[in-house]
PDB file of C-alpha atoms in Angstrom:
ATOM      1  CA  GLY A  20      -0.307  -0.100  -0.219  1.00 68.00           C
ATOM      2  CA  GLN A  21       1.119   3.457  -0.169  1.00 80.00           C
ATOM      3  CA  SER A  22       1.145   5.405   2.881  1.00 91.00           C
ATOM      4  CA  LEU A  23       2.231   9.062   3.996  1.00 95.00           C
ATOM      5  CA  GLU A  24       2.523  11.028   7.481  1.00 96.00           C
ATOM      6  CA  GLN A  25       2.192  14.577   8.388  1.00 97.00           C
ATOM      7  CA  PRO A  26       1.686  16.284  11.463  1.00 97.00           C
ATOM      8  CA  SER A  27      -1.911  17.265  11.300  1.00 96.00           C
ATOM      9  CA  GLU A  28      -1.137  20.903  12.622  1.00 97.00           C
ATOM     10  CA  VAL A  29       1.396  22.978  13.541  1.00 97.00           C
ATOM     11  CA  THR A  30       0.926  26.595  15.155  1.00 97.00           C
ATOM     12  CA  ALA A  31       3.468  29.214  14.763  1.00 97.00           C
ATOM     13  CA  VAL A  32       4.528  32.893  15.086  1.00 97.00           C
ATOM     14  CA  GLU A  33       4.205  35.712  12.397  1.00 97.00           C
ATOM     15  CA  GLY A  34       8.128  35.651  11.537  1.00 97.00           C
ATOM     16  CA  ALA A  35       8.924  32.052  12.988  1.00 97.00           C
ATOM     17  CA  ILE A  36      10.019  29.397  10.747  1.00 97.00           C
ATOM     18  CA  VAL A  37       8.010  25.954  10.575  1.00 98.00           C
ATOM     19  CA  GLN A  38       9.713  22.660   9.028  1.00 98.00           C
ATOM     20  CA  ILE A  39       6.665  19.922   7.977  1.00 98.00           C
ATOM     21  CA  ASN A  40       7.492  16.689   8.129  1.00 98.00           C
ATOM     22  CA  CYS A  41       6.345  13.590   5.317  1.00 98.00           C
ATOM     23  CA  THR A  42       7.018  10.370   5.728  1.00 98.00           C
ATOM     24  CA  TYR A  43       6.261   7.826   3.212  1.00 97.00           C
ATOM     25  CA  GLN A  44       5.863   4.489   2.919  1.00 95.00           C
ATOM     26  CA  THR A  45       4.961   3.519  -1.324  1.00 88.00           C
ATOM     27  CA  SER A  46       5.625   1.286  -3.876  1.00 86.00           C
ATOM     28  CA  GLY A  47       7.612   3.239  -5.882  1.00 88.00           C
ATOM     29  CA  PHE A  48       8.963   6.627  -5.888  1.00 91.00           C
ATOM     30  CA  TYR A  49       9.714   9.197  -7.977  1.00 91.00           C
ATOM     31  CA  GLY A  50       9.535  12.960  -7.134  1.00 92.00           C
ATOM     32  CA  LEU A  51       8.080  13.837  -3.419  1.00 95.00           C
ATOM     33  CA  SER A  52       5.994  17.659  -4.522  1.00 94.00           C
ATOM     34  CA  TRP A  53       4.212  19.920  -1.557  1.00 96.00           C
ATOM     35  CA  TYR A  54       1.187  22.130  -2.103  1.00 97.00           C
ATOM     36  CA  GLN A  55      -0.617  24.740  -0.542  1.00 98.00           C
ATOM     37  CA  GLN A  56      -3.872  25.031  -0.438  1.00 97.00           C
ATOM     38  CA  HIS A  57      -6.250  27.877   1.933  1.00 97.00           C
ATOM     39  CA  ASP A  58      -9.258  26.952   3.323  1.00 95.00           C
ATOM     40  CA  GLY A  59     -12.030  26.853   0.195  1.00 94.00           C
ATOM     41  CA  GLY A  60      -9.300  26.827  -2.050  1.00 96.00           C
ATOM     42  CA  ALA A  61      -7.805  24.249  -4.945  1.00 97.00           C
ATOM     43  CA  PRO A  62      -4.381  23.047  -3.675  1.00 97.00           C
ATOM     44  CA  THR A  63      -1.336  25.103  -5.269  1.00 96.00           C
ATOM     45  CA  PHE A  64       1.787  23.391  -6.679  1.00 93.00           C
ATOM     46  CA  LEU A  65       5.114  24.509  -3.978  1.00 94.00           C
ATOM     47  CA  SER A  66       7.874  22.607  -4.845  1.00 92.00           C
ATOM     48  CA  TYR A  67       9.179  19.408  -6.411  1.00 91.00           C
ATOM     49  CA  ASN A  68      12.186  17.126  -4.938  1.00 93.00           C
ATOM     50  CA  ALA A  69      13.758  14.105  -7.579  1.00 91.00           C
ATOM     51  CA  LEU A  70      16.939  13.971  -5.430  1.00 92.00           C
ATOM     52  CA  ASP A  71      18.286  14.511  -1.910  1.00 95.00           C
ATOM     53  CA  GLY A  72      18.718  17.914  -0.906  1.00 95.00           C
ATOM     54  CA  LEU A  73      17.303  20.792  -0.630  1.00 95.00           C
ATOM     55  CA  GLU A  74      15.550  22.698  -2.806  1.00 91.00           C
ATOM     56  CA  GLU A  75      14.591  26.604  -2.249  1.00 92.00           C
ATOM     57  CA  THR A  76      11.779  28.984  -3.499  1.00 87.00           C
ATOM     58  CA  GLY A  77      12.208  32.046  -1.828  1.00 92.00           C
ATOM     59  CA  ARG A  78      10.479  31.633   2.047  1.00 96.00           C
ATOM     60  CA  PHE A  79      10.317  28.461   1.094  1.00 96.00           C
ATOM     61  CA  SER A  80      12.369  25.176   1.297  1.00 96.00           C
ATOM     62  CA  SER A  81      11.838  21.352   0.764  1.00 97.00           C
ATOM     63  CA  PHE A  82      14.471  19.013   1.350  1.00 97.00           C
ATOM     64  CA  LEU A  83      14.534  14.983   0.212  1.00 97.00           C
ATOM     65  CA  SER A  84      16.584  12.284   1.401  1.00 97.00           C
ATOM     66  CA  ARG A  85      15.839   9.225  -0.504  1.00 96.00           C
ATOM     67  CA  SER A  86      17.140   6.580   1.688  1.00 95.00           C
ATOM     68  CA  ASP A  87      14.855   7.723   4.831  1.00 96.00           C
ATOM     69  CA  SER A  88      11.927   7.779   3.416  1.00 96.00           C
ATOM     70  CA  TYR A  89      11.915  11.606   4.362  1.00 96.00           C
ATOM     71  CA  GLY A  90      11.153  14.954   3.438  1.00 98.00           C
ATOM     72  CA  TYR A  91       9.937  18.527   5.081  1.00 98.00           C
ATOM     73  CA  LEU A  92       9.050  21.708   4.012  1.00 98.00           C
ATOM     74  CA  LEU A  93      10.549  24.662   5.667  1.00 98.00           C
ATOM     75  CA  LEU A  94       8.272  27.808   5.872  1.00 97.00           C
ATOM     76  CA  GLN A  95      10.501  31.210   6.728  1.00 97.00           C
ATOM     77  CA  GLU A  96       9.762  35.074   7.457  1.00 97.00           C
ATOM     78  CA  LEU A  97       6.615  32.916   8.250  1.00 98.00           C
ATOM     79  CA  GLN A  98       3.076  35.517   7.435  1.00 97.00           C
ATOM     80  CA  MET A  99      -0.316  35.501   8.053  1.00 97.00           C
ATOM     81  CA  LYS A 100      -1.199  34.310   4.713  1.00 97.00           C
ATOM     82  CA  ASP A 101       0.379  31.083   5.437  1.00 98.00           C
ATOM     83  CA  SER A 102      -1.969  30.342   7.143  1.00 98.00           C
ATOM     84  CA  ALA A 103      -3.303  27.043   4.942  1.00 98.00           C
ATOM     85  CA  SER A 104      -3.161  23.235   4.786  1.00 97.00           C
ATOM     86  CA  TYR A 105      -0.195  21.946   3.657  1.00 98.00           C
ATOM     87  CA  PHE A 106       0.035  18.413   1.692  1.00 97.00           C
ATOM     88  CA  CYS A 107       3.257  16.597   0.922  1.00 97.00           C
ATOM     89  CA  ALA A 108       2.936  14.108  -2.231  1.00 95.00           C
ATOM     90  CA  VAL A 109       4.536  11.047  -3.853  1.00 94.00           C
ATOM     91  CA  ARG A 110       4.608  10.669  -7.455  1.00 91.00           C
ATOM     92  CA  PRO A 111       5.488   7.141  -7.788  1.00 88.00           C
ATOM     93  CA  ASN A 112       6.279   6.408 -11.684  1.00 84.00           C
ATOM     94  CA  LYS A 113       8.116   8.362 -14.406  1.00 80.00           C
ATOM     95  CA  ALA A 114       4.782   6.486 -17.251  1.00 76.00           C
ATOM     96  CA  ALA A 115       2.530   7.128 -14.608  1.00 73.00           C
ATOM     97  CA  GLY A 116       3.516  10.684 -13.629  1.00 73.00           C
ATOM     98  CA  ASN A 117       0.092  12.312 -12.195  1.00 82.00           C
ATOM     99  CA  LYS A 118      -1.292   9.392 -10.160  1.00 86.00           C
ATOM    100  CA  LEU A 119       0.287  11.149  -7.060  1.00 91.00           C
ATOM    101  CA  THR A 120      -0.581   9.601  -3.171  1.00 93.00           C
ATOM    102  CA  PHE A 121      -1.082  12.971  -1.515  1.00 95.00           C
ATOM    103  CA  GLY A 122      -1.086  12.571   2.721  1.00 96.00           C
ATOM    104  CA  GLY A 123      -3.592  13.899   4.667  1.00 95.00           C
ATOM    105  CA  GLY A 124      -2.162  17.326   5.056  1.00 96.00           C
ATOM    106  CA  THR A 125      -0.328  19.201   8.014  1.00 97.00           C
ATOM    107  CA  ARG A 126      -2.754  22.684   8.890  1.00 97.00           C
ATOM    108  CA  VAL A 127      -0.186  25.296  10.000  1.00 98.00           C
ATOM    109  CA  LEU A 128      -1.902  28.569  12.075  1.00 97.00           C
ATOM    110  CA  VAL A 129      -0.288  32.112  11.359  1.00 98.00           C
ATOM    111  CA  LYS A 130      -0.683  33.964  14.709  1.00 97.00           C
ATOM    112  CA  PRO A 131       0.058  37.897  15.102  1.00 94.00           C
TER     113      PRO A 131
ATOM    114  CA  ASN B   2      -5.405  30.800 -20.593  1.00 78.00           C
ATOM    115  CA  ALA B   3      -8.412  29.705 -18.339  1.00 84.00           C
ATOM    116  CA  GLY B   4      -5.957  27.130 -16.976  1.00 94.00           C
ATOM    117  CA  VAL B   5      -8.408  24.411 -15.711  1.00 97.00           C
ATOM    118  CA  THR B   6     -11.845  24.632 -15.226  1.00 97.00           C
ATOM    119  CA  GLN B   7     -14.531  22.780 -14.369  1.00 98.00           C
ATOM    120  CA  THR B   8     -18.458  22.853 -13.646  1.00 97.00           C
ATOM    121  CA  PRO B   9     -20.686  22.992 -11.936  1.00 97.00           C
ATOM    122  CA  LYS B  10     -18.656  25.001  -9.286  1.00 97.00           C
ATOM    123  CA  PHE B  11     -22.068  23.440  -6.598  1.00 97.00           C
ATOM    124  CA  GLN B  12     -24.386  21.117  -7.184  1.00 97.00           C
ATOM    125  CA  VAL B  13     -27.075  18.811  -4.910  1.00 97.00           C
ATOM    126  CA  LEU B  14     -28.367  15.397  -5.754  1.00 97.00           C
ATOM    127  CA  LYS B  15     -30.498  13.246  -4.896  1.00 98.00           C
ATOM    128  CA  THR B  16     -29.646   9.747  -3.798  1.00 98.00           C
ATOM    129  CA  GLY B  17     -28.831   7.757  -6.861  1.00 97.00           C
ATOM    130  CA  GLN B  18     -29.796   9.940  -9.625  1.00 97.00           C
ATOM    131  CA  SER B  19     -26.390  11.116 -11.890  1.00 96.00           C
ATOM    132  CA  MET B  20     -24.468  12.882 -13.225  1.00 96.00           C
ATOM    133  CA  THR B  21     -21.431  14.833 -15.123  1.00 98.00           C
ATOM    134  CA  LEU B  22     -18.740  16.521 -13.446  1.00 98.00           C
ATOM    135  CA  GLN B  23     -17.101  18.317 -15.779  1.00 98.00           C
ATOM    136  CA  CYS B  24     -13.542  19.467 -16.205  1.00 98.00           C
ATOM    137  CA  ALA B  25     -11.497  21.175 -19.108  1.00 98.00           C
ATOM    138  CA  GLN B  26      -8.336  22.588 -19.485  1.00 97.00           C
ATOM    139  CA  ASP B  27      -6.550  25.297 -21.849  1.00 96.00           C
ATOM    140  CA  MET B  28      -2.833  24.018 -22.061  1.00 93.00           C
ATOM    141  CA  ASN B  29      -2.484  20.763 -23.694  1.00 92.00           C
ATOM    142  CA  HIS B  30      -1.439  18.872 -21.046  1.00 92.00           C
ATOM    143  CA  GLU B  31      -1.550  15.227 -21.937  1.00 91.00           C
ATOM    144  CA  TYR B  32      -1.839  14.348 -18.181  1.00 93.00           C
ATOM    145  CA  MET B  33      -4.903  14.896 -16.054  1.00 95.00           C
ATOM    146  CA  SER B  34      -6.956  13.686 -12.591  1.00 96.00           C
ATOM    147  CA  TRP B  35      -9.858  13.420 -10.955  1.00 98.00           C
ATOM    148  CA  TYR B  36      -9.454  13.664  -6.749  1.00 98.00           C
ATOM    149  CA  ARG B  37     -12.068  13.798  -4.395  1.00 98.00           C
ATOM    150  CA  GLN B  38     -11.130  15.322  -0.973  1.00 97.00           C
ATOM    151  CA  ASP B  39     -13.310  14.981   2.377  1.00 95.00           C
ATOM    152  CA  PRO B  40     -13.244  17.407   4.853  1.00 88.00           C
ATOM    153  CA  GLY B  41     -10.122  17.598   7.293  1.00 83.00           C
ATOM    154  CA  MET B  42      -8.421  15.347   4.628  1.00 86.00           C
ATOM    155  CA  GLY B  43      -5.732  14.762   2.166  1.00 90.00           C
ATOM    156  CA  LEU B  44      -6.571  14.229  -1.137  1.00 96.00           C
ATOM    157  CA  ARG B  45      -7.607  10.662  -2.979  1.00 96.00           C
ATOM    158  CA  LEU B  46      -7.397   9.735  -6.547  1.00 96.00           C
ATOM    159  CA  ILE B  47     -10.616   8.968  -8.183  1.00 97.00           C
ATOM    160  CA  HIS B  48      -9.574   8.457 -11.991  1.00 97.00           C
ATOM    161  CA  TYR B  49      -6.722   9.511 -14.165  1.00 95.00           C
ATOM    162  CA  SER B  50      -5.735  10.089 -18.020  1.00 95.00           C
ATOM    163  CA  VAL B  51      -2.069  10.067 -19.650  1.00 91.00           C
ATOM    164  CA  GLY B  52      -3.259  11.208 -23.077  1.00 92.00           C
ATOM    165  CA  ALA B  53      -6.395  11.117 -24.644  1.00 94.00           C
ATOM    166  CA  GLY B  54      -8.198   7.946 -25.167  1.00 95.00           C
ATOM    167  CA  ILE B  55      -5.887   6.229 -21.881  1.00 94.00           C
ATOM    168  CA  THR B  56      -7.881   5.919 -18.474  1.00 96.00           C
ATOM    169  CA  ASP B  57      -6.775   4.255 -15.542  1.00 94.00           C
ATOM    170  CA  GLN B  58      -7.825   3.968 -11.912  1.00 95.00           C
ATOM    171  CA  GLY B  59      -7.152   5.514  -9.169  1.00 94.00           C
ATOM    172  CA  GLU B  60      -7.415   4.792  -5.262  1.00 93.00           C
ATOM    173  CA  VAL B  61     -11.312   5.270  -5.416  1.00 96.00           C
ATOM    174  CA  PRO B  62     -12.508   4.380  -8.461  1.00 97.00           C
ATOM    175  CA  ASN B  63     -15.588   2.966  -7.381  1.00 96.00           C
ATOM    176  CA  GLY B  64     -19.042   4.630  -8.632  1.00 96.00           C
ATOM    177  CA  TYR B  65     -17.109   6.444 -10.883  1.00 98.00           C
ATOM    178  CA  ASN B  66     -16.765   6.544 -14.656  1.00 97.00           C
ATOM    179  CA  VAL B  67     -14.091   8.023 -17.176  1.00 98.00           C
ATOM    180  CA  SER B  68     -13.560   9.135 -20.633  1.00 96.00           C
ATOM    181  CA  ARG B  69     -10.870  11.188 -22.455  1.00 97.00           C
ATOM    182  CA  SER B  70     -12.178  11.420 -25.708  1.00 97.00           C
ATOM    183  CA  THR B  71      -9.492  14.820 -26.480  1.00 97.00           C
ATOM    184  CA  THR B  72      -6.356  16.485 -24.602  1.00 96.00           C
ATOM    185  CA  GLU B  73      -8.587  19.278 -23.929  1.00 97.00           C
ATOM    186  CA  ASP B  74     -11.858  17.310 -21.789  1.00 98.00           C
ATOM    187  CA  PHE B  75     -11.803  15.191 -18.966  1.00 98.00           C
ATOM    188  CA  PRO B  76     -15.619  14.486 -17.864  1.00 98.00           C
ATOM    189  CA  LEU B  77     -16.187  12.408 -14.255  1.00 98.00           C
ATOM    190  CA  ARG B  78     -19.529  10.896 -14.439  1.00 98.00           C
ATOM    191  CA  LEU B  79     -20.917   9.639 -11.219  1.00 97.00           C
ATOM    192  CA  LEU B  80     -23.337   6.516 -12.175  1.00 92.00           C
ATOM    193  CA  SER B  81     -25.523   6.072  -8.699  1.00 97.00           C
ATOM    194  CA  ALA B  82     -25.037   9.100  -6.193  1.00 97.00           C
ATOM    195  CA  ALA B  83     -24.543   7.802  -2.975  1.00 97.00           C
ATOM    196  CA  PRO B  84     -24.329  10.126   0.764  1.00 97.00           C
ATOM    197  CA  SER B  85     -20.755   8.600   0.587  1.00 96.00           C
ATOM    198  CA  GLN B  86     -19.395  10.271  -2.283  1.00 97.00           C
ATOM    199  CA  THR B  87     -20.349  14.065  -0.602  1.00 97.00           C
ATOM    200  CA  SER B  88     -17.369  15.709  -1.431  1.00 98.00           C
ATOM    201  CA  VAL B  89     -15.511  17.933  -2.611  1.00 98.00           C
ATOM    202  CA  TYR B  90     -13.652  17.213  -6.193  1.00 98.00           C
ATOM    203  CA  PHE B  91     -11.007  18.735  -8.194  1.00 98.00           C
ATOM    204  CA  CYS B  92      -9.233  18.095 -11.231  1.00 98.00           C
ATOM    205  CA  ALA B  93      -5.856  18.149 -12.088  1.00 97.00           C
ATOM    206  CA  SER B  94      -3.469  18.718 -15.658  1.00 95.00           C
ATOM    207  CA  SER B  95       0.377  18.602 -16.050  1.00 91.00           C
ATOM    208  CA  ARG B  96       2.599  18.203 -18.988  1.00 84.00           C
ATOM    209  CA  LEU B  97       4.587  14.907 -19.872  1.00 69.00           C
ATOM    210  CA  SER B  98       8.279  15.962 -18.723  1.00 66.00           C
ATOM    211  CA  SER B  99      11.324  15.024 -19.653  1.00 59.00           C
ATOM    212  CA  ARG B 100      12.997  17.140 -17.013  1.00 65.00           C
ATOM    213  CA  GLN B 101      13.418  15.178 -13.722  1.00 64.00           C
ATOM    214  CA  ASP B 102      13.616  17.912 -11.518  1.00 62.00           C
ATOM    215  CA  ARG B 103      10.240  19.252 -11.756  1.00 73.00           C
ATOM    216  CA  TYR B 104       6.979  18.328 -11.564  1.00 80.00           C
ATOM    217  CA  GLU B 105       3.616  20.397 -11.100  1.00 87.00           C
ATOM    218  CA  GLN B 106      -0.235  19.597 -11.082  1.00 91.00           C
ATOM    219  CA  TYR B 107      -2.645  22.269 -12.040  1.00 94.00           C
ATOM    220  CA  PHE B 108      -5.642  22.396 -10.273  1.00 97.00           C
ATOM    221  CA  GLY B 109      -9.046  23.700 -11.257  1.00 98.00           C
ATOM    222  CA  PRO B 110     -11.581  25.822  -8.560  1.00 98.00           C
ATOM    223  CA  GLY B 111     -13.406  22.442  -7.558  1.00 98.00           C
ATOM    224  CA  THR B 112     -16.364  21.354  -7.669  1.00 98.00           C
ATOM    225  CA  ARG B 113     -19.076  21.047  -4.024  1.00 97.00           C
ATOM    226  CA  LEU B 114     -21.380  17.965  -4.031  1.00 98.00           C
ATOM    227  CA  THR B 115     -23.660  16.835  -2.056  1.00 97.00           C
ATOM    228  CA  VAL B 116     -25.538  13.953  -2.241  1.00 97.00           C
ATOM    229  CA  THR B 117     -29.020  13.474   0.184  1.00 97.00           C
TER     230      THR B 117
END
């Protein structure tokens, strides 16, 4: 089977740093994605890791360790608008690139 | 570009009724997918397609049918609605890319379906 584990909720203050961990057990692995979803909205793409290491995109960074079946999303300089749910998703192989399995999501609440 | 569009935005059905959720994309993407999202949960894959004429089942396909006659359209049919199908349905599309370092799905705004 496929499973991805994320913490259900994280609370932090503006300006802080938050790390959201994702551990996965899947029958195949080709890449790990992160998506952001505001309440009532659609998921939007944040980052993608296919190789081990850190990918940085502005205030957000994502890390992958394939040997540990583990990744994380790092949110820096938190802003109120970052209050949302964050999902990790595994792409199992190159051929069925859109056969993603999503984690249950981590709700991030940013307080003033 | 309109991106990924979905209709309707909201729908209420009675148990046993059938309907089709529409999804269209204007980005010429090869890949399209349907997900459902129940309250407070992640997205679960219903069906997906890697190109026109090619579809396959995802994690939760029972009670749903799809077809992909064109690159642009990927409708989802509910055969006989049940209260367990009350959910938010998202359609997504993405490009087949030779790059290994990036893979991005574009999501539509969703259809909120209630089955009574």
